[in-house]
Coordinates of C-alpha atoms and ligand atoms in Angstrom, one line a residue:
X1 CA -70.1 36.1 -14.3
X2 CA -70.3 36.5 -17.6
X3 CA -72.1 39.7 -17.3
X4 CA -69.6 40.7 -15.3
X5 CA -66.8 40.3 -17.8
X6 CA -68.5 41.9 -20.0
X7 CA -68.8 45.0 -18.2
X8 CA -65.5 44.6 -17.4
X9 CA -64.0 44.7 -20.9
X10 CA -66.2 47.8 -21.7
X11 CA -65.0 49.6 -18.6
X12 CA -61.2 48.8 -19.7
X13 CA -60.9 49.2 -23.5
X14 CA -64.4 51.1 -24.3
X15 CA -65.4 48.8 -27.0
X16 CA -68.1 45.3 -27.5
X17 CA -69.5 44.1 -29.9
X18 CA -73.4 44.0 -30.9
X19 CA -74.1 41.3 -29.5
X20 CA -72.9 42.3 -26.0
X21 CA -74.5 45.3 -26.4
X22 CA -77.6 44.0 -27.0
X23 CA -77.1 41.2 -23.7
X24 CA -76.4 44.4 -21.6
X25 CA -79.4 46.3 -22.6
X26 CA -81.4 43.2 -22.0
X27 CA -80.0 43.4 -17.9
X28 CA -82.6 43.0 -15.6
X29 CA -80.4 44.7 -12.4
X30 CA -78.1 46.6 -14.1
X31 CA -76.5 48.1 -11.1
X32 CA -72.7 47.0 -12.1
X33 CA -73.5 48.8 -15.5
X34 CA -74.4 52.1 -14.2
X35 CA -71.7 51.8 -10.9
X36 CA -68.9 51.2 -14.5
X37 CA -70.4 54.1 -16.2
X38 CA -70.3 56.5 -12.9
X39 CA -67.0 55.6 -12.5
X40 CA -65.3 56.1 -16.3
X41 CA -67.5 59.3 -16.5
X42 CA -65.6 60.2 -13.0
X43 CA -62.5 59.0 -14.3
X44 CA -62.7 61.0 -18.1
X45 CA -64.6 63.8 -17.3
X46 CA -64.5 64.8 -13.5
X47 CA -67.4 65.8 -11.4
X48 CA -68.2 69.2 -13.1
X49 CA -71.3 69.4 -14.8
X50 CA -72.1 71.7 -17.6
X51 CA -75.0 73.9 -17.7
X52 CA -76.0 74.6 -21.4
X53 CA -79.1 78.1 -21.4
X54 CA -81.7 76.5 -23.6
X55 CA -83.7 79.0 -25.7
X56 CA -86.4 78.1 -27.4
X57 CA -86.6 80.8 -29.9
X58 CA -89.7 79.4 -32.9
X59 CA -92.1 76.9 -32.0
X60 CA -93.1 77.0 -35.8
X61 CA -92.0 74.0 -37.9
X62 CA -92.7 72.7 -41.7
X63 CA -91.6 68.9 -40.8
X64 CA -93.8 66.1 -39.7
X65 CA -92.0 63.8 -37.4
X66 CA -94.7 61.4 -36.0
X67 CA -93.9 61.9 -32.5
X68 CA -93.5 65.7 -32.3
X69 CA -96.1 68.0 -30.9
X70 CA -94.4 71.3 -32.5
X71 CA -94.8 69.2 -36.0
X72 CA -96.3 71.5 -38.4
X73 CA -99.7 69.9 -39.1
X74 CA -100.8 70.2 -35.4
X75 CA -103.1 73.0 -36.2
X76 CA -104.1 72.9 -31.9
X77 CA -100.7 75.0 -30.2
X78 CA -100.4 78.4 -30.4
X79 CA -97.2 79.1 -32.1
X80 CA -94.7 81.8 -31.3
X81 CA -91.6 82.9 -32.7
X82 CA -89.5 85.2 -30.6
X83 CA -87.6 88.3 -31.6
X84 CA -84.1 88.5 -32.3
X85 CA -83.7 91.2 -29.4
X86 CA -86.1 88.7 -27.2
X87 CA -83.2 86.0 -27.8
X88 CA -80.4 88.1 -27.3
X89 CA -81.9 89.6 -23.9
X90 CA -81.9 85.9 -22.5
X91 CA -78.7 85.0 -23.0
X92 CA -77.5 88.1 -21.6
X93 CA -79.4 87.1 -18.8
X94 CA -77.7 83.4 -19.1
X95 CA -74.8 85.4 -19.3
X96 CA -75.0 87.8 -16.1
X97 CA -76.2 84.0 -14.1
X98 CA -72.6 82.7 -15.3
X99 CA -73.6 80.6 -17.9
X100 CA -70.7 79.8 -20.8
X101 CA -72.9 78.3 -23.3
X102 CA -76.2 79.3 -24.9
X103 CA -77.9 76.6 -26.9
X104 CA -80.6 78.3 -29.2
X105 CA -83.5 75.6 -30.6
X106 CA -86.1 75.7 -32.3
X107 CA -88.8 74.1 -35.0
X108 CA -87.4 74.0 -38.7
X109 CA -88.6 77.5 -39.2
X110 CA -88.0 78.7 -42.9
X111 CA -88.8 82.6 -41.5
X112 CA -85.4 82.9 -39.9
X113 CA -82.9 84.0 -42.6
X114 CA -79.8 82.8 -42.3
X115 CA -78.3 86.0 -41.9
X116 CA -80.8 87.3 -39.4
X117 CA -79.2 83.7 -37.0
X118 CA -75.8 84.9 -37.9
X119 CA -76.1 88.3 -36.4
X120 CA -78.0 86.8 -33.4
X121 CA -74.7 84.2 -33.1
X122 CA -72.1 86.8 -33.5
X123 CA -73.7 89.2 -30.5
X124 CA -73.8 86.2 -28.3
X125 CA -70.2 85.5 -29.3
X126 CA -69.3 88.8 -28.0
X127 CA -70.7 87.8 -24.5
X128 CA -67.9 85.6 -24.4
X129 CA -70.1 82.1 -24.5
X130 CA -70.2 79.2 -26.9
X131 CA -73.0 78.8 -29.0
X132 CA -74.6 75.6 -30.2
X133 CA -77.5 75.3 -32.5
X134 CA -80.2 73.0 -32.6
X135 CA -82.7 74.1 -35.7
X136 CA -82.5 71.2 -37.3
X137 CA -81.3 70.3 -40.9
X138 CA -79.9 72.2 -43.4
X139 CA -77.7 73.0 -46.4
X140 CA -74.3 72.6 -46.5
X141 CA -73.6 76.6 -47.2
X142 CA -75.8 77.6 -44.6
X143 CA -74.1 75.6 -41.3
X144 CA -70.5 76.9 -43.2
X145 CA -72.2 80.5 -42.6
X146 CA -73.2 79.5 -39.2
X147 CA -70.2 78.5 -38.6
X148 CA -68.1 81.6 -40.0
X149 CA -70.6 83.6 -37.2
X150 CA -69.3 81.7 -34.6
X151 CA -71.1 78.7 -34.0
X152 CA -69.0 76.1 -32.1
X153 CA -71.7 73.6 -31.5
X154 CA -74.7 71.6 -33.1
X155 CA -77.6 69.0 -32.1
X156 CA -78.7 66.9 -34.7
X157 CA -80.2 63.2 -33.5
X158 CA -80.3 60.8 -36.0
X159 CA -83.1 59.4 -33.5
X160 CA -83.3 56.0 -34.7
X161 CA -80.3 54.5 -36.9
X162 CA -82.5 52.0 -38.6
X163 CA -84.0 53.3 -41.6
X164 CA -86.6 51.6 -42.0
X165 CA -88.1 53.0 -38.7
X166 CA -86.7 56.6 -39.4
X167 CA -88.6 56.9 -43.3
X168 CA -91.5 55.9 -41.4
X169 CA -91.4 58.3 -38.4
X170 CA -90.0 61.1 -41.0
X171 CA -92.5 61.3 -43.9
X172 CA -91.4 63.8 -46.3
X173 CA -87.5 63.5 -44.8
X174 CA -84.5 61.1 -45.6
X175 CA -82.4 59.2 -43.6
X176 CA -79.5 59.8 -46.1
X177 CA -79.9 63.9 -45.8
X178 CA -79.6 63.5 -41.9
X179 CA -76.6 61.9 -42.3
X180 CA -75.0 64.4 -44.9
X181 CA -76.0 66.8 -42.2
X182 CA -73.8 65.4 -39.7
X183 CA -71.1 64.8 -41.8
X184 CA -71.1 68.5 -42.9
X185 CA -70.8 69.3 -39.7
X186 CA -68.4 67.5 -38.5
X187 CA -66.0 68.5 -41.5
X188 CA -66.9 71.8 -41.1
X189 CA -65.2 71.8 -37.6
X190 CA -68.4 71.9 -35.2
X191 CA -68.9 69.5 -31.9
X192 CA -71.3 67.2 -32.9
X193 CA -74.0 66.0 -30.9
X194 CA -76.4 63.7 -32.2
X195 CA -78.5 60.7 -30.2
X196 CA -81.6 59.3 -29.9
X197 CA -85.2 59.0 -29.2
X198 CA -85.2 55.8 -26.7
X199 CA -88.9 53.6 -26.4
X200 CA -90.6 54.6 -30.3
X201 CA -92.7 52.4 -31.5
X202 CA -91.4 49.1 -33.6
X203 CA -87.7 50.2 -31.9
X204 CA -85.4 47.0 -30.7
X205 CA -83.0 46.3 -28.5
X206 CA -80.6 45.7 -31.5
X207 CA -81.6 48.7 -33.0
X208 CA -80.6 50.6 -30.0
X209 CA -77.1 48.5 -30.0
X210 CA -76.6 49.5 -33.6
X211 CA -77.3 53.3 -31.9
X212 CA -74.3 53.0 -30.2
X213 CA -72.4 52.0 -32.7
X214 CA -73.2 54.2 -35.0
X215 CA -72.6 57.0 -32.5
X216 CA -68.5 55.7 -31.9
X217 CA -68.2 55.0 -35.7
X218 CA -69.2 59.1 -36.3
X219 CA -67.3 59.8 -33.4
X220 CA -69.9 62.4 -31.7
X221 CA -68.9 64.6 -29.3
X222 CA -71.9 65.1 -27.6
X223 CA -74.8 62.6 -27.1
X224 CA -78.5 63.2 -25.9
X225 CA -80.6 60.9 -25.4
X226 CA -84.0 60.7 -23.9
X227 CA -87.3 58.7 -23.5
X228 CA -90.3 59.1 -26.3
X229 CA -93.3 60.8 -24.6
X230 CA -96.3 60.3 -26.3
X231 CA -97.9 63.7 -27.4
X232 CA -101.6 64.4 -28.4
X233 CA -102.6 65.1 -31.6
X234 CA -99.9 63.3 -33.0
X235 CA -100.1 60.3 -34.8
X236 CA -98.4 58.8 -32.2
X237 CA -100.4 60.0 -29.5
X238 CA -101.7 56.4 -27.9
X239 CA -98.5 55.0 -28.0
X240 CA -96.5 53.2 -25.0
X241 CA -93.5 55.5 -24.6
X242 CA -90.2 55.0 -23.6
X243 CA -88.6 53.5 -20.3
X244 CA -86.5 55.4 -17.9
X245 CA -84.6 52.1 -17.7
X246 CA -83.7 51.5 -21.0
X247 CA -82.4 55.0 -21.5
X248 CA -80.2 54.5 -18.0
X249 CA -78.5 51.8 -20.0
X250 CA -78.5 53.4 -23.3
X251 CA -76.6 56.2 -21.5
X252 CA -74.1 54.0 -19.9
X253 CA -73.0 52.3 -22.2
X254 CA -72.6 55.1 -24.3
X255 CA -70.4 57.2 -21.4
X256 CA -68.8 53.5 -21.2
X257 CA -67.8 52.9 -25.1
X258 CA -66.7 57.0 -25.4
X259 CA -65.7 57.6 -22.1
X260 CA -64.7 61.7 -22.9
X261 CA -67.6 63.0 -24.8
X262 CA -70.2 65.3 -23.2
X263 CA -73.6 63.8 -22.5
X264 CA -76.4 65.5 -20.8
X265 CA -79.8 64.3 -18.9
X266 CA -82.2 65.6 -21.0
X267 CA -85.3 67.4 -20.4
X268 CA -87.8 64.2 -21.1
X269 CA -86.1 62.3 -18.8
X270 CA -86.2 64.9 -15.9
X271 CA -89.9 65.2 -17.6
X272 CA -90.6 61.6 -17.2
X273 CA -89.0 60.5 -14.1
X274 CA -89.0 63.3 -10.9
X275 CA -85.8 62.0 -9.9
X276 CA -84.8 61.6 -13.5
X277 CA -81.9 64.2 -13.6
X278 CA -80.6 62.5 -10.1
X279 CA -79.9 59.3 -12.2
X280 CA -78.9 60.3 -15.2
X281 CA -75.9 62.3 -13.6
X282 CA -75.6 58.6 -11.8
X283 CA -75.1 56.9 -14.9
X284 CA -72.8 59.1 -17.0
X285 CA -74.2 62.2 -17.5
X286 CA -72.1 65.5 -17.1
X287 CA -74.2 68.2 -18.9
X288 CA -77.5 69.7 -18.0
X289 CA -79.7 72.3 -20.5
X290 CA -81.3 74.4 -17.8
X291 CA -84.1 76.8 -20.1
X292 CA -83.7 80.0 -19.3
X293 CA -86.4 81.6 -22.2
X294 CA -89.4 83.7 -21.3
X295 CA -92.0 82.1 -19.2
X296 CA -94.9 82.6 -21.7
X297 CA -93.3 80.9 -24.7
X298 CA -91.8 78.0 -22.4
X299 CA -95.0 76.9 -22.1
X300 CA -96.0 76.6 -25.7
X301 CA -92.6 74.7 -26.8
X302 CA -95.0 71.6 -26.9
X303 CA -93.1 68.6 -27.8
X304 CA -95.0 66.1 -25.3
X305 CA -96.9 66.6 -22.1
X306 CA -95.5 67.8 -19.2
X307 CA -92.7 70.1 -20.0
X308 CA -94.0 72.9 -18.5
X309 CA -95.9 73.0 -15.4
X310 CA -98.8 75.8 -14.8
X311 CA -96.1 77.9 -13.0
X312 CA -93.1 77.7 -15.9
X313 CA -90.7 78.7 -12.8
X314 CA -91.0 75.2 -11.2
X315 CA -90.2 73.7 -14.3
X316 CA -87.9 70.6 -13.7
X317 CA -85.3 72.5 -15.7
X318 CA -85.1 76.1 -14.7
X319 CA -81.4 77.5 -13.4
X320 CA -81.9 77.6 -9.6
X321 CA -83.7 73.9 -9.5
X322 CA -80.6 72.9 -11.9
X323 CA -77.8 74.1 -9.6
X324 CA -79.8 72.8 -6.5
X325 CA -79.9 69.4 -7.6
X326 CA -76.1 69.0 -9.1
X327 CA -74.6 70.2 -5.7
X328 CA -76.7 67.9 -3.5
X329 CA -75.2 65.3 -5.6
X330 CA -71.7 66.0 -4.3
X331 CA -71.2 67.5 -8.0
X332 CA -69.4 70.7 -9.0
X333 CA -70.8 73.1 -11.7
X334 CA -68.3 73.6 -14.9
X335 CA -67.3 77.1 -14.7
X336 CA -65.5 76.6 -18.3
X337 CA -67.3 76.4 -21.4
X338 CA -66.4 73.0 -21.4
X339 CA -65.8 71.7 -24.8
X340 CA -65.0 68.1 -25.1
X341 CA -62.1 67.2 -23.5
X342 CA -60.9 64.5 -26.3
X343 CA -58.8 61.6 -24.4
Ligands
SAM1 N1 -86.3 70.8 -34.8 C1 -85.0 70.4 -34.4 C2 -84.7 68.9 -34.6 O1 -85.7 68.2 -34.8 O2 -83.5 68.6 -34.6 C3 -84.7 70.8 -33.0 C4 -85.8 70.8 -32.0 S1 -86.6 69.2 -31.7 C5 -88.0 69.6 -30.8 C6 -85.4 68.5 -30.5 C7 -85.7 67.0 -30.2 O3 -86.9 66.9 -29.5 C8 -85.7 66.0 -31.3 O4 -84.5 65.7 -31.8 C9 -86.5 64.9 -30.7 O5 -85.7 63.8 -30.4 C10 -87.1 65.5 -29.4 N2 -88.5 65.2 -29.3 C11 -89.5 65.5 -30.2 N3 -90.7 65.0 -29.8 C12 -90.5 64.3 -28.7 C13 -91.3 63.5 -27.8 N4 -92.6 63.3 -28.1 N5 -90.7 62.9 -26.7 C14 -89.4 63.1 -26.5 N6 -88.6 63.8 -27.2 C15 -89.1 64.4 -28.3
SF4_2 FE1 -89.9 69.8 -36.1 FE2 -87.8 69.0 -34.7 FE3 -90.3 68.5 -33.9 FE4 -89.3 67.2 -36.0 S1 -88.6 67.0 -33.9 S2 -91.4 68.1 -35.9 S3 -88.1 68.8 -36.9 S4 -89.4 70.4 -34.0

């Protein structure tokens, strides 16, 4: 019963407290929190779903992050960068599919100057598509040039908000610059999408809660979050992982406390779960980041296991799976760019 009220209240006026947060996450059948989440995300943001092209431009990367195969001491994966023509050939190809957004990623990679990603954002600005960056952090100037190019968008997680946990995970990198990141951003008049990684080691329940929190109090427009796969030859490599359960909840509550922003079902927890994308969509999903790069970098964009099989065009992710999947479940695909729709 008191569950139930709980839910209730979220479902109505989008807010709880920690507390209730933390007694939701705990649910052992949390049916009634993903059938409130399915229906707000139904009620806010329709049935579409977006399809983000995800190229993975530069595997290379001078960070460390403790659970990150691309992190720059793994001395075993071939690394790749891709050409500035390379990248602007696949999102013409994104492009001529009917794609309106092209997210471009990659490993904090020094080589790319910032001018070189500004002329590579203002020809995919001429294709007519939005452009969202995920290539980690930088200075304020450079994400004002970025943005002056024609940027619209930007992934940034904070992946854990306690930290404690994040100086730990993040040798060398401070909790306090990822924040100034997303603050910059935000002032300097992107969509923000931040989230986090769901199942690291020495993460709580109340940690996750204070997530949320956090997420509402920045007011981010787009949220991803997905399960911790452990990756060899990382110094995380023989830990447990995440849950596909505990992300399920993480994401309804989040479609539940900010019922309008975009939020997709990542990659790890189609990667983790084969029917992974099915319940994400089921639990407040509306975006999906099909990759649409070339086959023979795909497969060395190592984060964790699994992201590529041995023929990339079976990939969990690829366009045609994508599409497939969202129209068997009785979902339409968003033929707009589809920015956040604020309520
Ligand atoms: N370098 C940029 C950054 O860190 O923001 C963008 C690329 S990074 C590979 C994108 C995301 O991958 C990170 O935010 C992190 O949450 C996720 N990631 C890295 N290693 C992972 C792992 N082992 N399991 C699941 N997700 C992982
Ligand atoms: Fe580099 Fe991003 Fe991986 Fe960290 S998560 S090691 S910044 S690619």
């Amino acid at each position: 019963k008191d569950i139930d009220a709980l839910i209730e209240t979220l479902e109505t006026q989008h807010d709880i407290n920690k507390e209730g947060l933390v007694t939701l996450l705990a649910l052992e059948n949390p049916s009634k929190l993903y059938q409130a989440a399915d229906r707000v995300r139904k009620k806010y943001v329709g049935d579409e779903v977006h399809l983000r092209g995800l190229i993975e431009f530069s595997n290379y990367c001078s960070n460390t992050c403790f659970y990150c195969g691309l992190r720059g001491p793994n001395r075993t994966i071939k690394r790749y960068r891709m050409e500035p023509e390379e990248i602007i050939q696949c999102a013409k190809y994104g492009a001529s599919a009917g794609l309106k957004t092209i997210v471009l990623q990659s490993g904090e990679d020094k080589y790319f100057k910032i001018t070189t990603l500004c002329k590579i954002v203002e020809e995919i600005k001429k294709m007519d598509m939005a452009v969202t960056l995920s290539i980690g952090e930088l200075s304020t100037k450079d994400y004002a040039e970025l943005k002056k190019a024609g940027a619209d968008r930007y992934l940034l997680r904070i992946e854990t908000t306690n930290k404690e946990l994040y100086q730990k995970l993040h040798p060398g990198m401070s909790y306090e610059n990822r924040v100034r990141c997303l603050i910059d951003l935000r002032e300097l008049g992107y969509e923000v999408g931040t989230g986090s990684l769901i199942g690291l080691p020495g993460q709580t329940l109340e940690m996750l809660a204070k997530d949320l929190m956090f997420f509402k109090k920045i007011d981010a427009d787009m949220l991803g979050m997905g399960p911790f796969i452990p990756c060899e030859n990382t110094p995380l490599e023989n830990e447990k992982g995440g849950d596909v359960e505990t992300v399920l909840k993480m994401m309804a509550l989040a479609r539940l406390l900010m019922p309008d922003i975009n939020m997709p079902a990542t990659t790890a927890l189609g990667v983790k779960d084969k029917l992974g994308y099915i319940k994400g969509l089921q639990c407040g999903a509306n975006v999906i980041m099909p990759n649409i790069g070339i086959d023979e970098y795909k497969k060395l964009y190592k984060l964790y296991p699994g992201k590529v099989p041995d023929n990339p065009s079976e990939t969990v992710n690829s366009l045609e799976n994508i599409k497939k999947l969202i129209l068997s479940q009785n979902r339409t695909i968003g033929k707009d760019k589809g920015y956040r729709k604020k309520y």
